[in-house]
CSV table of C-alpha atoms in Angstrom, one decimal:
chain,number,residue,atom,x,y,z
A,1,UNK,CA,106.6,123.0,96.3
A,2,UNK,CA,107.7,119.3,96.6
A,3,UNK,CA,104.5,117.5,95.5
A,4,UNK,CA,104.7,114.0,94.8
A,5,UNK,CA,101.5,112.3,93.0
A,6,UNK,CA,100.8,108.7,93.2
A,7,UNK,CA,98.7,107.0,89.8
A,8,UNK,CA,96.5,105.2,90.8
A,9,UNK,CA,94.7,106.2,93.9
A,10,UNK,CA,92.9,102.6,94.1
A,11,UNK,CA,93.3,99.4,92.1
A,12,UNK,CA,91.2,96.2,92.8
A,13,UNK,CA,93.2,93.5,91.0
A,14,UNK,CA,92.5,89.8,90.6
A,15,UNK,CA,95.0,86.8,91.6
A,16,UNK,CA,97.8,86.1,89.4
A,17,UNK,CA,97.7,90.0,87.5
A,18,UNK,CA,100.5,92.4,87.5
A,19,UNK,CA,99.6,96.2,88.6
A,20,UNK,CA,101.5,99.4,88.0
A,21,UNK,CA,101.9,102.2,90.3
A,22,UNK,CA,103.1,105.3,89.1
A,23,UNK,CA,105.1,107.8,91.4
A,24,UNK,CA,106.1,111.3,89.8
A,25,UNK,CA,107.5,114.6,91.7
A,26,UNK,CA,105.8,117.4,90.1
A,27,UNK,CA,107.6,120.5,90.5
A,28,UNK,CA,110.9,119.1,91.6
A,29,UNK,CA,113.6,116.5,90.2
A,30,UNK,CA,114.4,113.2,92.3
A,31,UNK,CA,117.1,111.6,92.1
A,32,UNK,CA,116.0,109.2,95.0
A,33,UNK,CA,112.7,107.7,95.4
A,34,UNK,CA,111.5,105.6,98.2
A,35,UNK,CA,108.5,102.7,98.3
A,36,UNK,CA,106.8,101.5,101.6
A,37,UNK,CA,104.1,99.2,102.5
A,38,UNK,CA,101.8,100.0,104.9
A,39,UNK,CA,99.9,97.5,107.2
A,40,UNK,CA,96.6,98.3,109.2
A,41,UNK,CA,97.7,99.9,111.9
A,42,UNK,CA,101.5,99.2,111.5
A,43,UNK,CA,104.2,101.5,110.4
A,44,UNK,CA,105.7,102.7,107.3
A,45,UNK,CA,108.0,99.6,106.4
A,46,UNK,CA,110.6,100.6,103.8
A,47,UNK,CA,110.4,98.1,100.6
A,48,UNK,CA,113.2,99.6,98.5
A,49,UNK,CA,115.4,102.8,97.4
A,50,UNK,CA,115.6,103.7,93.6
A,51,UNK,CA,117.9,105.6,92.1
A,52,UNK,CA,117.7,107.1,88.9
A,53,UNK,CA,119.4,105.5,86.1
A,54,UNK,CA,120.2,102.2,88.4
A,55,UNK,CA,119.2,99.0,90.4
A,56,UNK,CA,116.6,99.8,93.3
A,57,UNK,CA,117.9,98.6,96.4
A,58,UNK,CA,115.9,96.3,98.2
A,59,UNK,CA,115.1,96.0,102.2
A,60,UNK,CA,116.0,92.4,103.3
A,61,UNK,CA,112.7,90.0,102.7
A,62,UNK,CA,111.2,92.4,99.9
A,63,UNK,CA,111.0,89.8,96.9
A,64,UNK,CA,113.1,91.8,94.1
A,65,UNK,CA,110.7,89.8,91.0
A,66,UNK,CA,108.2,90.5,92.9
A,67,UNK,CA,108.2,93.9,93.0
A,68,UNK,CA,110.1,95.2,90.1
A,69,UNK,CA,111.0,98.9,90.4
A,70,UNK,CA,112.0,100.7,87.6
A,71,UNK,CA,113.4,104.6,88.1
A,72,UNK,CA,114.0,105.7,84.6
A,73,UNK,CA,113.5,109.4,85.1
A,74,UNK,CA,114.2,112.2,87.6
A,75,UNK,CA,110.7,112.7,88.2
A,76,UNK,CA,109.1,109.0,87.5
A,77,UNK,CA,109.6,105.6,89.6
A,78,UNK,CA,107.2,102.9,89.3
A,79,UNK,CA,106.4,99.7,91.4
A,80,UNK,CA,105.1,96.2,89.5
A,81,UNK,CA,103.3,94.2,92.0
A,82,UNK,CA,103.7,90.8,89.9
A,83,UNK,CA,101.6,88.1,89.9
A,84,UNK,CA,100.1,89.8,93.3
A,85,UNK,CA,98.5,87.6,95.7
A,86,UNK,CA,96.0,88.8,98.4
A,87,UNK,CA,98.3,89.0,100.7
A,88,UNK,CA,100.0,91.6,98.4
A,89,UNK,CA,96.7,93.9,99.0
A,90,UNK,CA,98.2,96.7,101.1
A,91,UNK,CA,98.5,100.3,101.0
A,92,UNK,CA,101.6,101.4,99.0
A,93,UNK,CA,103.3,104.9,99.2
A,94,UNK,CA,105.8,106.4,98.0
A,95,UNK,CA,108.6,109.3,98.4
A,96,UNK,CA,111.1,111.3,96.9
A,97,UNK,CA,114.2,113.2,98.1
A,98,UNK,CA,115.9,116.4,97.1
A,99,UNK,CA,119.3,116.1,95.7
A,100,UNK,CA,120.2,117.7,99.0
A,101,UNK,CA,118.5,117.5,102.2
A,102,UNK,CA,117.0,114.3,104.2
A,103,UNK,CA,113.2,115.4,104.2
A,104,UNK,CA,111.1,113.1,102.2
A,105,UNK,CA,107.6,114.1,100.5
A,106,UNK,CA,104.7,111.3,100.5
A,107,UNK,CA,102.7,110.3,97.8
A,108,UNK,CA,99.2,110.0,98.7
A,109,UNK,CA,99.2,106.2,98.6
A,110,UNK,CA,97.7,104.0,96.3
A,111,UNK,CA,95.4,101.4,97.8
A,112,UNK,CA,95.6,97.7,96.3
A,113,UNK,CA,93.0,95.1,96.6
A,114,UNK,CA,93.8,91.8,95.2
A,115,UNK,CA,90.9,89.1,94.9
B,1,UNK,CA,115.4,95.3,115.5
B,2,UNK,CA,113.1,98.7,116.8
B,3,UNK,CA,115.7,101.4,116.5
B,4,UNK,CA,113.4,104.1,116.6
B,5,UNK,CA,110.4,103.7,119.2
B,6,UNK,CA,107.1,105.7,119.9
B,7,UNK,CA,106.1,104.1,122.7
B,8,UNK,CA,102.4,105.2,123.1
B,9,UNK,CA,100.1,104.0,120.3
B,10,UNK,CA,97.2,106.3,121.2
B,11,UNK,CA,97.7,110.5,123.0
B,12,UNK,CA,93.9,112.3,123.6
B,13,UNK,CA,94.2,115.7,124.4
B,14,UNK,CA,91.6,118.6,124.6
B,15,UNK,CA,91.6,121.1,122.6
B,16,UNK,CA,93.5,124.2,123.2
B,17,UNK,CA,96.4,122.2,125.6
B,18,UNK,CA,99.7,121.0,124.7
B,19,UNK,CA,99.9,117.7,123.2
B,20,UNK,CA,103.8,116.2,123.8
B,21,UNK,CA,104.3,113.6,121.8
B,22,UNK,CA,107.5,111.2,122.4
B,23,UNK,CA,110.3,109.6,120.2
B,24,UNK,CA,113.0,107.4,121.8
B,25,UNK,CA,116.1,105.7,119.5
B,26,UNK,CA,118.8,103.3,120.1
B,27,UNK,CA,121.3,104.1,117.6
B,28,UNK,CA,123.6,107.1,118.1
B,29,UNK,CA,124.5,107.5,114.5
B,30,UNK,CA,121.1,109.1,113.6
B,31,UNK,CA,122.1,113.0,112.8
B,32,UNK,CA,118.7,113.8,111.7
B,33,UNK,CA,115.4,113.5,112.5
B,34,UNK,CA,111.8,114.6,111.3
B,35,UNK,CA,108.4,114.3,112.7
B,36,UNK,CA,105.5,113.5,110.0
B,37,UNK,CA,101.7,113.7,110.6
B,38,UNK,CA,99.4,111.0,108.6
B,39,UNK,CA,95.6,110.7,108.0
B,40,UNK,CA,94.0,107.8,107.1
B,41,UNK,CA,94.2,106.8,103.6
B,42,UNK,CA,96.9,109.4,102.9
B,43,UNK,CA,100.5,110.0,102.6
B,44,UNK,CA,102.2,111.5,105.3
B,45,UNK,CA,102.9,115.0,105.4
B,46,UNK,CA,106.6,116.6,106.5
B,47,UNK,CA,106.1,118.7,109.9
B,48,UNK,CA,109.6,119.8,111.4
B,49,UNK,CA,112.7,118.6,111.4
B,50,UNK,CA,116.0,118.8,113.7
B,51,UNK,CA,119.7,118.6,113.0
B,52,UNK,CA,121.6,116.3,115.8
B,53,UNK,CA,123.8,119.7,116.5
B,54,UNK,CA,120.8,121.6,118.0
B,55,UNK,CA,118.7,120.9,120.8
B,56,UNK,CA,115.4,122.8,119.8
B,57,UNK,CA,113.8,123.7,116.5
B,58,UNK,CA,110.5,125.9,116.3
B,59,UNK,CA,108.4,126.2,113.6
B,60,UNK,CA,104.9,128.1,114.7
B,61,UNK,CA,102.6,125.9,117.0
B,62,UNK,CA,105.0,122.8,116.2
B,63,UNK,CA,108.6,122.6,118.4
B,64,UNK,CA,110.5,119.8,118.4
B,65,UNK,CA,113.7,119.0,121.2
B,66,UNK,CA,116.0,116.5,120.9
B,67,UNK,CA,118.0,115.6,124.3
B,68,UNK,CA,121.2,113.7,122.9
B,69,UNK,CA,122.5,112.0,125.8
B,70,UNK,CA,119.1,110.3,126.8
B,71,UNK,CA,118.2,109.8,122.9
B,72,UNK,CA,114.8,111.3,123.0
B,73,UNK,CA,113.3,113.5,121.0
B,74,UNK,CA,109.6,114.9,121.5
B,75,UNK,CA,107.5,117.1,119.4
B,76,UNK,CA,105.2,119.9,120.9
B,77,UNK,CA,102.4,121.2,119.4
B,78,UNK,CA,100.4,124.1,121.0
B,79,UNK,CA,97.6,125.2,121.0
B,80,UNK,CA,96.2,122.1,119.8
B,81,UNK,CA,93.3,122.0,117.5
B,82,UNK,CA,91.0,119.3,116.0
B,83,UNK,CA,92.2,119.2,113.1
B,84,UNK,CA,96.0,118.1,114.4
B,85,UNK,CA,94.1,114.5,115.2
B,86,UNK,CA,96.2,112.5,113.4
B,87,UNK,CA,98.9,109.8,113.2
B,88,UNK,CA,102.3,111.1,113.9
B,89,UNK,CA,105.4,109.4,113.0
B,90,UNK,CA,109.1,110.1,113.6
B,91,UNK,CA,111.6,109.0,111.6
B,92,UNK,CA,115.7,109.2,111.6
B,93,UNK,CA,118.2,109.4,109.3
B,94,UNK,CA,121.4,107.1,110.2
B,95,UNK,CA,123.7,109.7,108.9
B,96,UNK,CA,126.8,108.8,107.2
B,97,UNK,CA,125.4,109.0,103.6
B,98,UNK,CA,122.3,107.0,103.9
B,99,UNK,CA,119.5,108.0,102.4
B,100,UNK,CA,116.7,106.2,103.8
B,101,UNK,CA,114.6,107.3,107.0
B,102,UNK,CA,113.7,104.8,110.1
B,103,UNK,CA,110.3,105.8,111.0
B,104,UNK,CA,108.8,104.5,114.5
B,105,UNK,CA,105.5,103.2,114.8
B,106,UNK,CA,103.8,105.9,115.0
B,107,UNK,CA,101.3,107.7,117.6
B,108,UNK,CA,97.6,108.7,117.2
B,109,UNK,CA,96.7,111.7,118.2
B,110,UNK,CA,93.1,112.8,119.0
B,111,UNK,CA,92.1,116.2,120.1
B,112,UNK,CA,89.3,116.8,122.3
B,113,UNK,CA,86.9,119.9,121.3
């Protein structure tokens, strides 16, 4: 149980496009979802919180136009890298949370490439 | 602001020992804490957690301990085998109805055959 997929897997964008990444819990319903960034070598750095039905709460210095989150359902959040940049080109994962309890399950990450 | 540390990047351990990997954090709010395991390219995967009201939790070859005072946590894991090489993280939940986790920077682990 607790399976969270991550759509795409890989995405080589060019400067100046918006990308989608898709984040759905499978077999269970989330009413928090999490998105991190992931440098080489670095740690997981929280970008935002989203909450179903509401605003995503964003980490101080994550660009809110930037990266528009959008939470609409209890098992679907989505990230918009807009307008990326190459330094946008990271790997990008995300998580979801039980109604009750404080683990989190991963995505497998979605690697983006901007050129 | 680091408020959850690993302090080594890199643990090599041979196979069949105990690899002990460490977790130090500053803030004495945290109530709850969880050790993850990442490979590259992937998500990371939940491992074993601990409530800040026990000192020990098992879990088959995993164990984690959490020593309150000093604000140290570790996570066991014997016997090792190859396939635990990995990146572990721990993370900590700053209680009081947050939601979101503090993860440190993580720890490589590479078992030795």
């Amino acid at each position: 149980g607790a399976v969270v997929s991550q759509h795409p897997s890989r995405v080589i964008c060019k400067s100046g496009t918006s990308v989608k990444i898709e984040c759905r819990s499978l077999d269970f319903q989330a009413t928090t979802m999490f998105w991190y960034r992931q440098f080489p070598k670095k740690s997981l750095m929280l970008m935002a919180t989203s909450n179903e039905g509401s605003k995503a709460t964003y980490e101080q210095g994550v660009e809110k136009d930037k990266f528009l989150i959008n939470h609409a359902s209890l098992t679907l959040s989505t990230l918009t890298v807009t307008s990326a940049h190459p330094e946008d080109s990271s790997f990008y994962i995300c998580s979801a949370r039980l109604r009750f309890g404080y683990e989190q399950y991963f995505g497998p990450g979605t690697r983006l490439t901007v050129t | 602001d680091q408020q959850v540390k690993q302090n080594s990047p890199s643990l090599s351990v041979q196979e069949g020992r105990i690899s002990i990997l460490n977790c130090d954090y500053t803030n004495s709010m945290f109530d709850y804490f969880l050790w993850y395991k990442k490979y590259p390219a992937e998500g990371p995967t939940f491992l074993i957690s601990i409530s800040s009201i026990k000192d020990k939790n098992e879990d088959g070859r995993f164990t984690v301990f959490l020593n309150k005072s000093a604000k140290h946590l570790s996570l066991h894991i014997v016997p090792s085998q190859p396939g635990d090489s990995a990146v572990y993280f721990c993370a900590a939940s700053p209680g009081g109805g947050a939601q979101k986790l503090v993860f440190g920077q993580g720890t490589r682990l590479t078992i030795n055959p």
